[in-house]
Structure formats: C-alpha cells, structure tokens
mmCIF file of C-alpha atoms in Angstrom:
data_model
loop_
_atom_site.group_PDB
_atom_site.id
_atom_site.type_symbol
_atom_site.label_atom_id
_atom_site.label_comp_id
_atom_site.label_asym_id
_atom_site.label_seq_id
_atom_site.Cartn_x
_atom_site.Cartn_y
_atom_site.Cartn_z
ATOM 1 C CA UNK A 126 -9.562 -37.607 32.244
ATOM 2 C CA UNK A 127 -6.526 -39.565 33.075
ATOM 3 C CA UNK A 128 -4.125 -41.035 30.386
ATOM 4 C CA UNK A 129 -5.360 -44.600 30.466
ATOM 5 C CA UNK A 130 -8.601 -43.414 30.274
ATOM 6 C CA UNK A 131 -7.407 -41.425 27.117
ATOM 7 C CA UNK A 132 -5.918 -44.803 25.771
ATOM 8 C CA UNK A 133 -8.775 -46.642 25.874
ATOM 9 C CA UNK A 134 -10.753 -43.991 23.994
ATOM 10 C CA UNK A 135 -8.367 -44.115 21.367
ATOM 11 C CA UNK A 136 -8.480 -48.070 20.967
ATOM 12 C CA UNK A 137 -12.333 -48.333 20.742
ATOM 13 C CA UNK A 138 -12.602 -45.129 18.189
ATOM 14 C CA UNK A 139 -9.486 -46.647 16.583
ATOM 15 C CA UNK A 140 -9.182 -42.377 16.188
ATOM 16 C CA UNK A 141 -6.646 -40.004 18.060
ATOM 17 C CA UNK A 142 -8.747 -37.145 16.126
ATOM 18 C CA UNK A 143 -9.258 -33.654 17.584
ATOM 19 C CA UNK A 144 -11.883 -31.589 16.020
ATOM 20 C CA UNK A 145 -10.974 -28.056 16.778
ATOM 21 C CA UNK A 146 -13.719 -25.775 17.284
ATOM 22 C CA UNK A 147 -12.147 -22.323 16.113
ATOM 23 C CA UNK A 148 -15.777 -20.903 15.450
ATOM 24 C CA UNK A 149 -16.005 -17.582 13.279
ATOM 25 C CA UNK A 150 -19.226 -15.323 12.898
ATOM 26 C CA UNK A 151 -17.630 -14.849 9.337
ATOM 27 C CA UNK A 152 -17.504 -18.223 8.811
ATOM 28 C CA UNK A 153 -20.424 -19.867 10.111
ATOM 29 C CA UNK A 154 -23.132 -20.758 7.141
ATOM 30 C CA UNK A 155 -25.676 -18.014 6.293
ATOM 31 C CA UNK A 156 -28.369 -20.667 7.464
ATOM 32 C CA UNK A 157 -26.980 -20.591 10.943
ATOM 33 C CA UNK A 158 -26.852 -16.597 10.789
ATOM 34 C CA UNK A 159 -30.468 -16.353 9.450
ATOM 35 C CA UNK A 160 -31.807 -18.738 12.004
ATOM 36 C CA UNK A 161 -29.767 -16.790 15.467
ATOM 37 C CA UNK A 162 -31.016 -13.426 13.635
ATOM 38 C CA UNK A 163 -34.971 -14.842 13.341
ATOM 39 C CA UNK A 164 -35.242 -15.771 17.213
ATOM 40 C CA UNK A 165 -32.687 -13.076 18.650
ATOM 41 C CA UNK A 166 -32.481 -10.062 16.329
ATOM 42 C CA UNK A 167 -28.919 -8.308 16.615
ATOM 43 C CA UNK A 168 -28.101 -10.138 19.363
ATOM 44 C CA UNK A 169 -27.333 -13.474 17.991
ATOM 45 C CA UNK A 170 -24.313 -14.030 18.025
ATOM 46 C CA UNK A 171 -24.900 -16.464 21.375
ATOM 47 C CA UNK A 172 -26.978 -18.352 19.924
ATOM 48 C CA UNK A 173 -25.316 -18.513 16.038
ATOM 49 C CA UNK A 174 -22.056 -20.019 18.287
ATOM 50 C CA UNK A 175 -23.551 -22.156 20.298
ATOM 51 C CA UNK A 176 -25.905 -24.033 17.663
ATOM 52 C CA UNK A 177 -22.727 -24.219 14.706
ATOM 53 C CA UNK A 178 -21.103 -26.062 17.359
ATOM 54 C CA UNK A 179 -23.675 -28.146 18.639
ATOM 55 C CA UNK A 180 -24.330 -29.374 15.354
ATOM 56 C CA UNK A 181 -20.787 -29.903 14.500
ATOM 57 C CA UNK A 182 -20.296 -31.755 17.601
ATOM 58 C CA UNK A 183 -22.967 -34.005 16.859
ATOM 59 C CA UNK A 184 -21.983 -34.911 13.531
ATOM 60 C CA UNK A 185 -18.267 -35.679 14.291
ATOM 61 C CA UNK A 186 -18.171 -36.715 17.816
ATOM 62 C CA UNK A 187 -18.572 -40.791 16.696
ATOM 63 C CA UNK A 188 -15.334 -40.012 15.089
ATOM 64 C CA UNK A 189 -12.910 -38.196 17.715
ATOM 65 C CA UNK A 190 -12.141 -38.223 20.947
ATOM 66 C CA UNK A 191 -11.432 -34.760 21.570
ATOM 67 C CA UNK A 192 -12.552 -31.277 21.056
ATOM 68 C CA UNK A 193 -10.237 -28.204 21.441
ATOM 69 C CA UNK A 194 -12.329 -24.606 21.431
ATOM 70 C CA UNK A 195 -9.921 -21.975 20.715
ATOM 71 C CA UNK A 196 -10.339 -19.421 22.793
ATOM 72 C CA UNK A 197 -9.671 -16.283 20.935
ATOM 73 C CA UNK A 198 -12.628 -17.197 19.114
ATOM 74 C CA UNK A 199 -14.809 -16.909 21.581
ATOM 75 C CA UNK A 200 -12.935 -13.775 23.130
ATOM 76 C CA UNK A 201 -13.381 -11.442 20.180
ATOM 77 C CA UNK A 202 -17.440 -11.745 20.861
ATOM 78 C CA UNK A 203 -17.271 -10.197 24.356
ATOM 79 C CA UNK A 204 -19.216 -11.574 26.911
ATOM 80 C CA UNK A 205 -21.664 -13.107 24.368
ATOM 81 C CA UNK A 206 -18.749 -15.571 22.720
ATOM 82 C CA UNK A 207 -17.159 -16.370 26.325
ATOM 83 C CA UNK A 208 -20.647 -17.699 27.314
ATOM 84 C CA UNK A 209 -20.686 -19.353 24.137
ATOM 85 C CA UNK A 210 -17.399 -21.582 24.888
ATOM 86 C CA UNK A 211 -19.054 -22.466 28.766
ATOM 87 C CA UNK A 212 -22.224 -23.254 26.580
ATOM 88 C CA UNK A 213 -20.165 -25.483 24.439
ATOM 89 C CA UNK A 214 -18.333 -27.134 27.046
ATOM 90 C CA UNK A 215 -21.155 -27.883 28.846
ATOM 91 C CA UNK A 216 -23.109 -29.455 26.301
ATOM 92 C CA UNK A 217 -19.817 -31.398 25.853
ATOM 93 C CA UNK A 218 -19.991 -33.083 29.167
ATOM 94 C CA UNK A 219 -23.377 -33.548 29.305
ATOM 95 C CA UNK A 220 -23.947 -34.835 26.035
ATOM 96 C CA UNK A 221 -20.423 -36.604 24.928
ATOM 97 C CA UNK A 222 -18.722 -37.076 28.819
ATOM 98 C CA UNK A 223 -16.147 -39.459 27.192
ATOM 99 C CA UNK A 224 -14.850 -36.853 25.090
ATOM 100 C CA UNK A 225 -11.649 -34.923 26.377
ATOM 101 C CA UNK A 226 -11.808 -31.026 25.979
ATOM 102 C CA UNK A 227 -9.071 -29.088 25.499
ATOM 103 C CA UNK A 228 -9.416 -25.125 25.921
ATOM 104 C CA UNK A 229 -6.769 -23.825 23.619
ATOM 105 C CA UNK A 230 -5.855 -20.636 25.592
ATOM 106 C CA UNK A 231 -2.172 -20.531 25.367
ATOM 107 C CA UNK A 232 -1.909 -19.275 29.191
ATOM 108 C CA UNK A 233 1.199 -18.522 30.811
ATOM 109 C CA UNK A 234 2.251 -15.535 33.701
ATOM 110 C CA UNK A 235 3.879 -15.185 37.122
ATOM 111 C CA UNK A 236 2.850 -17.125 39.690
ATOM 112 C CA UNK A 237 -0.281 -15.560 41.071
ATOM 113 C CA UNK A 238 -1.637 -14.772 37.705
ATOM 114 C CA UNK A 239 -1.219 -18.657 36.300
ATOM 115 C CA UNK A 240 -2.850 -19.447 39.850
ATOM 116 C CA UNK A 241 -6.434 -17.775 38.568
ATOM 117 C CA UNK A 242 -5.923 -18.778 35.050
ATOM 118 C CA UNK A 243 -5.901 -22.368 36.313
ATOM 119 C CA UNK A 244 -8.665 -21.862 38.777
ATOM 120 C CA UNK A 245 -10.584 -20.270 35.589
ATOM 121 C CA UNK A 246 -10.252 -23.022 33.400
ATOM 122 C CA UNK A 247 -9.820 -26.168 35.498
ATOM 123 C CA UNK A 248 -12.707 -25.144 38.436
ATOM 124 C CA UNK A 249 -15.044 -23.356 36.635
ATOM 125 C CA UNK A 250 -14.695 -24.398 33.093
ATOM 126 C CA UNK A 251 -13.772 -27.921 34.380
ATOM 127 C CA UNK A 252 -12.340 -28.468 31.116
ATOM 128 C CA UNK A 253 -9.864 -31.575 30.495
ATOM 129 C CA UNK A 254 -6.661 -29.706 29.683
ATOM 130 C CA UNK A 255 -5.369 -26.298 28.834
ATOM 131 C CA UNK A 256 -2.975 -25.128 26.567
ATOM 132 C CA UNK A 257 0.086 -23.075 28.027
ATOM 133 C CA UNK A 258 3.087 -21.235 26.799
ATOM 134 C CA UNK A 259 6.209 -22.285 28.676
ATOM 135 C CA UNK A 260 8.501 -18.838 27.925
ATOM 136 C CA UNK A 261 8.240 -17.647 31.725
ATOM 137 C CA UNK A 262 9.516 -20.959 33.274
ATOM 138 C CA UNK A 263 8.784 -23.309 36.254
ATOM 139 C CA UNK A 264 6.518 -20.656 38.350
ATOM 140 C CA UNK A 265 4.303 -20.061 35.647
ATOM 141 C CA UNK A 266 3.965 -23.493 34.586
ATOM 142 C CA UNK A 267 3.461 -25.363 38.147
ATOM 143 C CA UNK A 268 0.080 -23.804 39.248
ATOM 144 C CA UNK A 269 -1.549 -25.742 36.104
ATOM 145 C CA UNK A 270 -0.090 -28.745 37.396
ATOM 146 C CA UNK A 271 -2.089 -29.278 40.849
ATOM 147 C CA UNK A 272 -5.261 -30.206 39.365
ATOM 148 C CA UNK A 273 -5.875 -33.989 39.760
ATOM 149 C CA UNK A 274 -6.788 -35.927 36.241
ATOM 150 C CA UNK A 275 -6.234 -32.491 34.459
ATOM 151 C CA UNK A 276 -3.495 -31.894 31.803
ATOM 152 C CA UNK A 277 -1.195 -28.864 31.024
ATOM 153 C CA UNK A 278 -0.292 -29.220 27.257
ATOM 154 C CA UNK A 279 3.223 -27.275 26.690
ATOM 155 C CA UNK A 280 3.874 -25.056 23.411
ATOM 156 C CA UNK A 281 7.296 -27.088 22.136
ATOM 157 C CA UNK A 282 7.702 -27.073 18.329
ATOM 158 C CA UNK A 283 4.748 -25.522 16.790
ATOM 159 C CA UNK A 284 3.555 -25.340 13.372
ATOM 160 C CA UNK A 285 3.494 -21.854 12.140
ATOM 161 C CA UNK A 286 6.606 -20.320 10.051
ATOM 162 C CA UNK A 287 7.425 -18.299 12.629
ATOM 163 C CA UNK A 288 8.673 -20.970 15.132
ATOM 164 C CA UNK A 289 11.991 -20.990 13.174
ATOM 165 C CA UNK A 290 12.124 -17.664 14.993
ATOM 166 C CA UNK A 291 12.868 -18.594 18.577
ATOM 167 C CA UNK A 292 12.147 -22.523 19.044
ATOM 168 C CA UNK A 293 15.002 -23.559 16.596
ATOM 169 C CA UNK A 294 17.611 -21.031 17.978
ATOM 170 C CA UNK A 295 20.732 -23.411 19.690
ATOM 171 C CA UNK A 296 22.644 -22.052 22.477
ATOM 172 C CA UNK A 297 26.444 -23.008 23.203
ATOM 173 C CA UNK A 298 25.934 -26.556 23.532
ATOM 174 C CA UNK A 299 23.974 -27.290 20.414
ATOM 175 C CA UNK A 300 20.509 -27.322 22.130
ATOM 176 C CA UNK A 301 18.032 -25.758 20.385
ATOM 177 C CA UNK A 302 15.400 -24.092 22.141
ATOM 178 C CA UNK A 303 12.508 -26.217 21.971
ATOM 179 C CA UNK A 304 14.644 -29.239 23.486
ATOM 180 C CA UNK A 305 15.380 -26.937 26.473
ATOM 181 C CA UNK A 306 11.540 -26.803 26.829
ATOM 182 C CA UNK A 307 10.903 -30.928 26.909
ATOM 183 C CA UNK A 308 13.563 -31.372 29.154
ATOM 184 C CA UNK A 309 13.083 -29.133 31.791
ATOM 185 C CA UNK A 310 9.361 -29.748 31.938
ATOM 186 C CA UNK A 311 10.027 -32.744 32.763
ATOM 187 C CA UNK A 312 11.199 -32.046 35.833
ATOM 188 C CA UNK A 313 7.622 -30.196 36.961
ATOM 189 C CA UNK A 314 5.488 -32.739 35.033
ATOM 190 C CA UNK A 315 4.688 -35.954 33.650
ATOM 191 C CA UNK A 316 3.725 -38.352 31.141
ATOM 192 C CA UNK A 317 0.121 -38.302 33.043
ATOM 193 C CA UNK A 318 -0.246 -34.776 33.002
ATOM 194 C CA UNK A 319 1.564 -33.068 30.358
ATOM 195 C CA UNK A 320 1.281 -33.143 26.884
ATOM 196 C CA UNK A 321 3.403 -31.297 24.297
ATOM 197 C CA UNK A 322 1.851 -28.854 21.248
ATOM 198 C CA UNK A 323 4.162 -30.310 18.085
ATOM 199 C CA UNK A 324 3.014 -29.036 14.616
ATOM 200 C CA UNK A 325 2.564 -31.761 12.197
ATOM 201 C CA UNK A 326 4.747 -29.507 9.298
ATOM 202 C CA UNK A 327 7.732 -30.324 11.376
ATOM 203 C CA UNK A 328 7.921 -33.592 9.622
ATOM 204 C CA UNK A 329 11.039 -35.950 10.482
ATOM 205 C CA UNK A 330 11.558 -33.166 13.800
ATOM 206 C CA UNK A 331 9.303 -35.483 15.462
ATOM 207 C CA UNK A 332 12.131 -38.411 15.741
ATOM 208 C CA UNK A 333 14.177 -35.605 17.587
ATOM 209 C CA UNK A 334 11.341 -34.905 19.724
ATOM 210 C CA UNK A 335 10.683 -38.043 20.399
ATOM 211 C CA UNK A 336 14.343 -38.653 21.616
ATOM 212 C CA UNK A 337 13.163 -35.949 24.547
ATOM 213 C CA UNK A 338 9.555 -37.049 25.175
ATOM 214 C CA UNK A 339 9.465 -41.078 24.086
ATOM 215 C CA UNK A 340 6.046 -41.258 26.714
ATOM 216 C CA UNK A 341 3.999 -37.608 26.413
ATOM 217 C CA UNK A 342 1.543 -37.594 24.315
ATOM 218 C CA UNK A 343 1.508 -34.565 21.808
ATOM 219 C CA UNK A 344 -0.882 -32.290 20.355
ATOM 220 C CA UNK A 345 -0.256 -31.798 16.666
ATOM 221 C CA UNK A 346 -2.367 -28.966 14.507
ATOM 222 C CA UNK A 347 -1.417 -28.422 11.300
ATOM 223 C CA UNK A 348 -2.772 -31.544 9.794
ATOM 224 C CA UNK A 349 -5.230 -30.341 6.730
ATOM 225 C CA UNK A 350 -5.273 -26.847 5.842
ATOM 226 C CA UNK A 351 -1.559 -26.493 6.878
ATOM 227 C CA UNK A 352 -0.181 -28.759 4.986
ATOM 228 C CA UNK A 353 0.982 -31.528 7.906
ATOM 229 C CA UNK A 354 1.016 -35.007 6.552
ATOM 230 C CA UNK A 355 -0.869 -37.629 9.076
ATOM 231 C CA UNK A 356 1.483 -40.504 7.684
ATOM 232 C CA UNK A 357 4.704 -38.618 8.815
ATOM 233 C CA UNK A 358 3.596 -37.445 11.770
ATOM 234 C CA UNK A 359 2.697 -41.303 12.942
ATOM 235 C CA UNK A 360 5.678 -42.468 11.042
ATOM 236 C CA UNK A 361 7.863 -40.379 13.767
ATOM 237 C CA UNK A 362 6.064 -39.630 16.501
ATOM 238 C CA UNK A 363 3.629 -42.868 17.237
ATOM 239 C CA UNK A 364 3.915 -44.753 20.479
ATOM 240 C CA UNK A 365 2.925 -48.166 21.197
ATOM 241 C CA UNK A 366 0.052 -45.549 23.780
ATOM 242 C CA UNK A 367 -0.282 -43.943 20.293
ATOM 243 C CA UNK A 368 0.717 -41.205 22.254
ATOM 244 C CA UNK A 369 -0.821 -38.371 19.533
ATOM 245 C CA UNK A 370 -3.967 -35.930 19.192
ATOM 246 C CA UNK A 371 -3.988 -34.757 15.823
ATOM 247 C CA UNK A 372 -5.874 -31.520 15.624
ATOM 248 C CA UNK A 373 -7.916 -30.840 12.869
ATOM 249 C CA UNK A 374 -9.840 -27.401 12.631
ATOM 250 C CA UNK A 375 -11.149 -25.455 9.022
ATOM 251 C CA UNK A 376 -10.707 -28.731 7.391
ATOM 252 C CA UNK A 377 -13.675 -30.376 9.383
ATOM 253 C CA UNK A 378 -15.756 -27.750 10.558
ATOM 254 C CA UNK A 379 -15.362 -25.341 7.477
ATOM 255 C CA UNK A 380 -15.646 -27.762 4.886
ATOM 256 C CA UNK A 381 -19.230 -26.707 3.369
ATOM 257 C CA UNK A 382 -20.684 -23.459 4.044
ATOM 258 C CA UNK A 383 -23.979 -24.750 2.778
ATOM 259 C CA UNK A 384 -27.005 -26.451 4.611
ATOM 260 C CA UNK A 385 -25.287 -29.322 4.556
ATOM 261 C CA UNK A 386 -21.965 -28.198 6.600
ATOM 262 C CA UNK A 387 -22.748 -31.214 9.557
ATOM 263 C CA UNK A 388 -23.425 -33.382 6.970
ATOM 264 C CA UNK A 389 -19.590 -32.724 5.437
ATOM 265 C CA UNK A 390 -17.762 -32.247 8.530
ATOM 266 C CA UNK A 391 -18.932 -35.761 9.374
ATOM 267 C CA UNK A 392 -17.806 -37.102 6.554
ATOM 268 C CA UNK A 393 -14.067 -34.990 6.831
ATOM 269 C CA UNK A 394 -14.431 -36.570 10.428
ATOM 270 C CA UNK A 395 -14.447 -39.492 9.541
ATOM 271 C CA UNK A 396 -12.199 -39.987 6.236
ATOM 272 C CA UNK A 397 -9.204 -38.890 9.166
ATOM 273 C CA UNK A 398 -10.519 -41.726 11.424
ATOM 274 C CA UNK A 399 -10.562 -44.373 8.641
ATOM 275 C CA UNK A 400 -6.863 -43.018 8.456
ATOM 276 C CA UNK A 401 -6.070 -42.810 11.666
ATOM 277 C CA UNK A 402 -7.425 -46.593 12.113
ATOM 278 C CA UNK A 403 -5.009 -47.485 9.354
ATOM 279 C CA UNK A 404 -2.102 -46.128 11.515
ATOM 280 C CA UNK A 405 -2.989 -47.534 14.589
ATOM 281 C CA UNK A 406 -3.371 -51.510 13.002
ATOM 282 C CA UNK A 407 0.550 -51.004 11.542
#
C-alpha cells in the first residue's frame, strides 16, 4: 500500500485506528475454546486463532484501517499459531484488501539474515509493513527497504518503562539516542516507506520527535490499556497527512470475554473512531 493510498483510507474512515491482533489461547472466550475443541479435539488451537480473529476482524474492520498481528503470539503455538497468522492475513486480503497489515515482528540482523526475514514477510506473507528494530544499523535495516509499496516501521521512542533505559541516553552533544535513530534513517529511507514506532505515554516527546520526522507517519501503541492519551498524542504529533496509526490491542479485542466479545470490540472500535474523527475535523 503506498502512502497516498494510506491517506485516503484515513479521510473516508475519518479513523487512523489500528486494531492489534495480539491473540492469546488464555484469553480468547471459553465459547471460542469450546467450539475449536467440538470440531478438532486437542488440536484446536488452529482453528480457536483463526475464528477469534475472524470475528474480531469483522466486527471492527468498518472502523480501522489497519491490523497489526503480533507475532510472538502466534510463535508460542508452534507451527499451529504461525499458520494461524498466514490464515489471518489471508483472510485479510481477501476479505478487507483496503486494509493495511502490519506484522509486528520486531526484525532486525546482519545483512543476510534481514535479507530472508524480508523475503519471509514481504514475499510470502505479502504483508503491508513490518516492524524492525534499528540497534544493528544501516545493513540490517536496508534489505527491508527494496520492496516496492512495502513499509519498514523503525522502533524510535517506544512505550514501555524500560525505554528510559537506552532510547533517552544523550551522548556528548546532547543527542539522545532515539534522535540518532530518526536521523540517520533518514538517510536509508523515506517518508513513503518508513514509519516510526512512538509510544503514545511519551506525551509532549512527540513535539521533539516531530522536530526529526515532521513527514513519517508513526505507529503509536500504548493508547488504552497503557495509559497513552489519544488527545496528546494528536495534539503533538498530527500532520496535515495525519501522519499517525494509533494502535489499539486488549482494549478492543479483550474487552468482553463473553459471547458477546465481537459485539464489544465493535463498539471499543468504534468509540476510538468517533474520536479519532473529532481530531481529524480540528
């Protein structure tokens, strides 16, 4: 999906939401788990995956214009959960083709190694963009980058309490870490192909950012369960290309663990959009 294409989703939704699709066995309600176990015994996990997110898809896909499947939570199911996520994406394109799909992988290597992970994910998954950690440098960054109308989305300021660790650390000349990061990626990619991961609790960080990156558009999770406020975040980080996908995850998807789980999510869905639509008239 190219940017403009992206833009022009985001102006008929009048949404820049991202449902993420972190999808736990744990989590998933018992009328899912009953259901997979009926038709497929002990092994139903495939099928428990794949139907939780159908469903949620359906319900909240009027109200988003991205999905982002995190892949750990397919990896922890073994062969069964990584043909869930294909299962997923394909039902994506062939159902909701207008939709951009993020695989939230959080790649990264030497060379050769980012080479496959690309191939992987752009080739065979086909999906729309992939997340990727930035720590190794240009090498293991530029093999994502060859892919025509596909997007490499950069880990910059992110939202967890540990970022304070590294990504806020200055060296001699004041720069703090994550700055190095939006700076020099600019010089591999650009505002059509890269997008930057920027948690929503950074709050006012996102003028600062901004200062880097005025034209990439940013991923920002945190929004919900973690705390991140949707008003700051477009208060300091909005474009006139809104240039934002605010993630959303347990708050959507998790809402109800009851029958009528869909039903809620829908609704979560779409009380962000109704936001979201507020933001993008100001």
């Amino acid at each position: 999906m190219t940017r403009k294409e992206l833009i022009e989703q985001i102006k008929e939704k009048q949404s820049f939401l991202c449902v993420g699709l972190d999808t736990d066995i744990d989590k998933i309600p018992q009328c899912i788990i009953d259901e997979a176990k009926a038709k497929d015994g002990e092994d139903y996990v495939f099928r428990a995956l794949c139907e939780f997110n159908a469903l949620i898809i359906d319900a909240t896909a009027p109200y988003c214009v991205a999905y982002k499947p995190n892949l750990a939570f397919y990896e922890a199911y073994g062969v069964d959960g990584l043909l869930a996520f294909e299962a997923t994406v394909e039902y994506l394109k062939e159902e909701y083709p207008k939709h951009f799909i993020i695989a939230d992988a959080k790649r990264g290597d030497i060379g050769n190694t980012s080479k496959m992970y690309a191939k992987t994910f752009f080739e065979q998954n086909d999906v729309d963009a992939l997340t990727v950690a930035p720590y190794m440098g240009e090498d293991s960054v530029m093999p994502f980058l060859g892919y025509d109308g596909k997007w490499v989305i950069l880990l910059a300021l992110t939202s967890n309490k540990g970022s304070h660790d590294f990504q806020l650390t200055e060296d001699a000349n004041g720069e703090r870490l994550f700055e190095k990061v939006l700076r020099q990626s600019q010089q591999w990619g650009n505002a059509d192909n890269m997008m930057y991961v920027v948690g929503a609790t950074q709050g006012r960080m996102f003028e600062d950012i901004r200062k880097v990156a005025p034209d990439h558009f940013f991923l920002v999770p945190g929004v919900g369960a973690q705390g991140g406020s949707l008003q700051e975040v477009c208060r300091y980080g909005m474009t006139k290309d809104c240039g934002l996908l605010v993630n959303s995850s347990r708050g959507i998807i998790y809402a109800s663990n009851g029958e009528d789980f869909a039903e809620v999510a829908a609704q979560k869905a779409r009380e962000l959009q109704q936001q979201m639509a507020i933001e993008l008239a100001k």
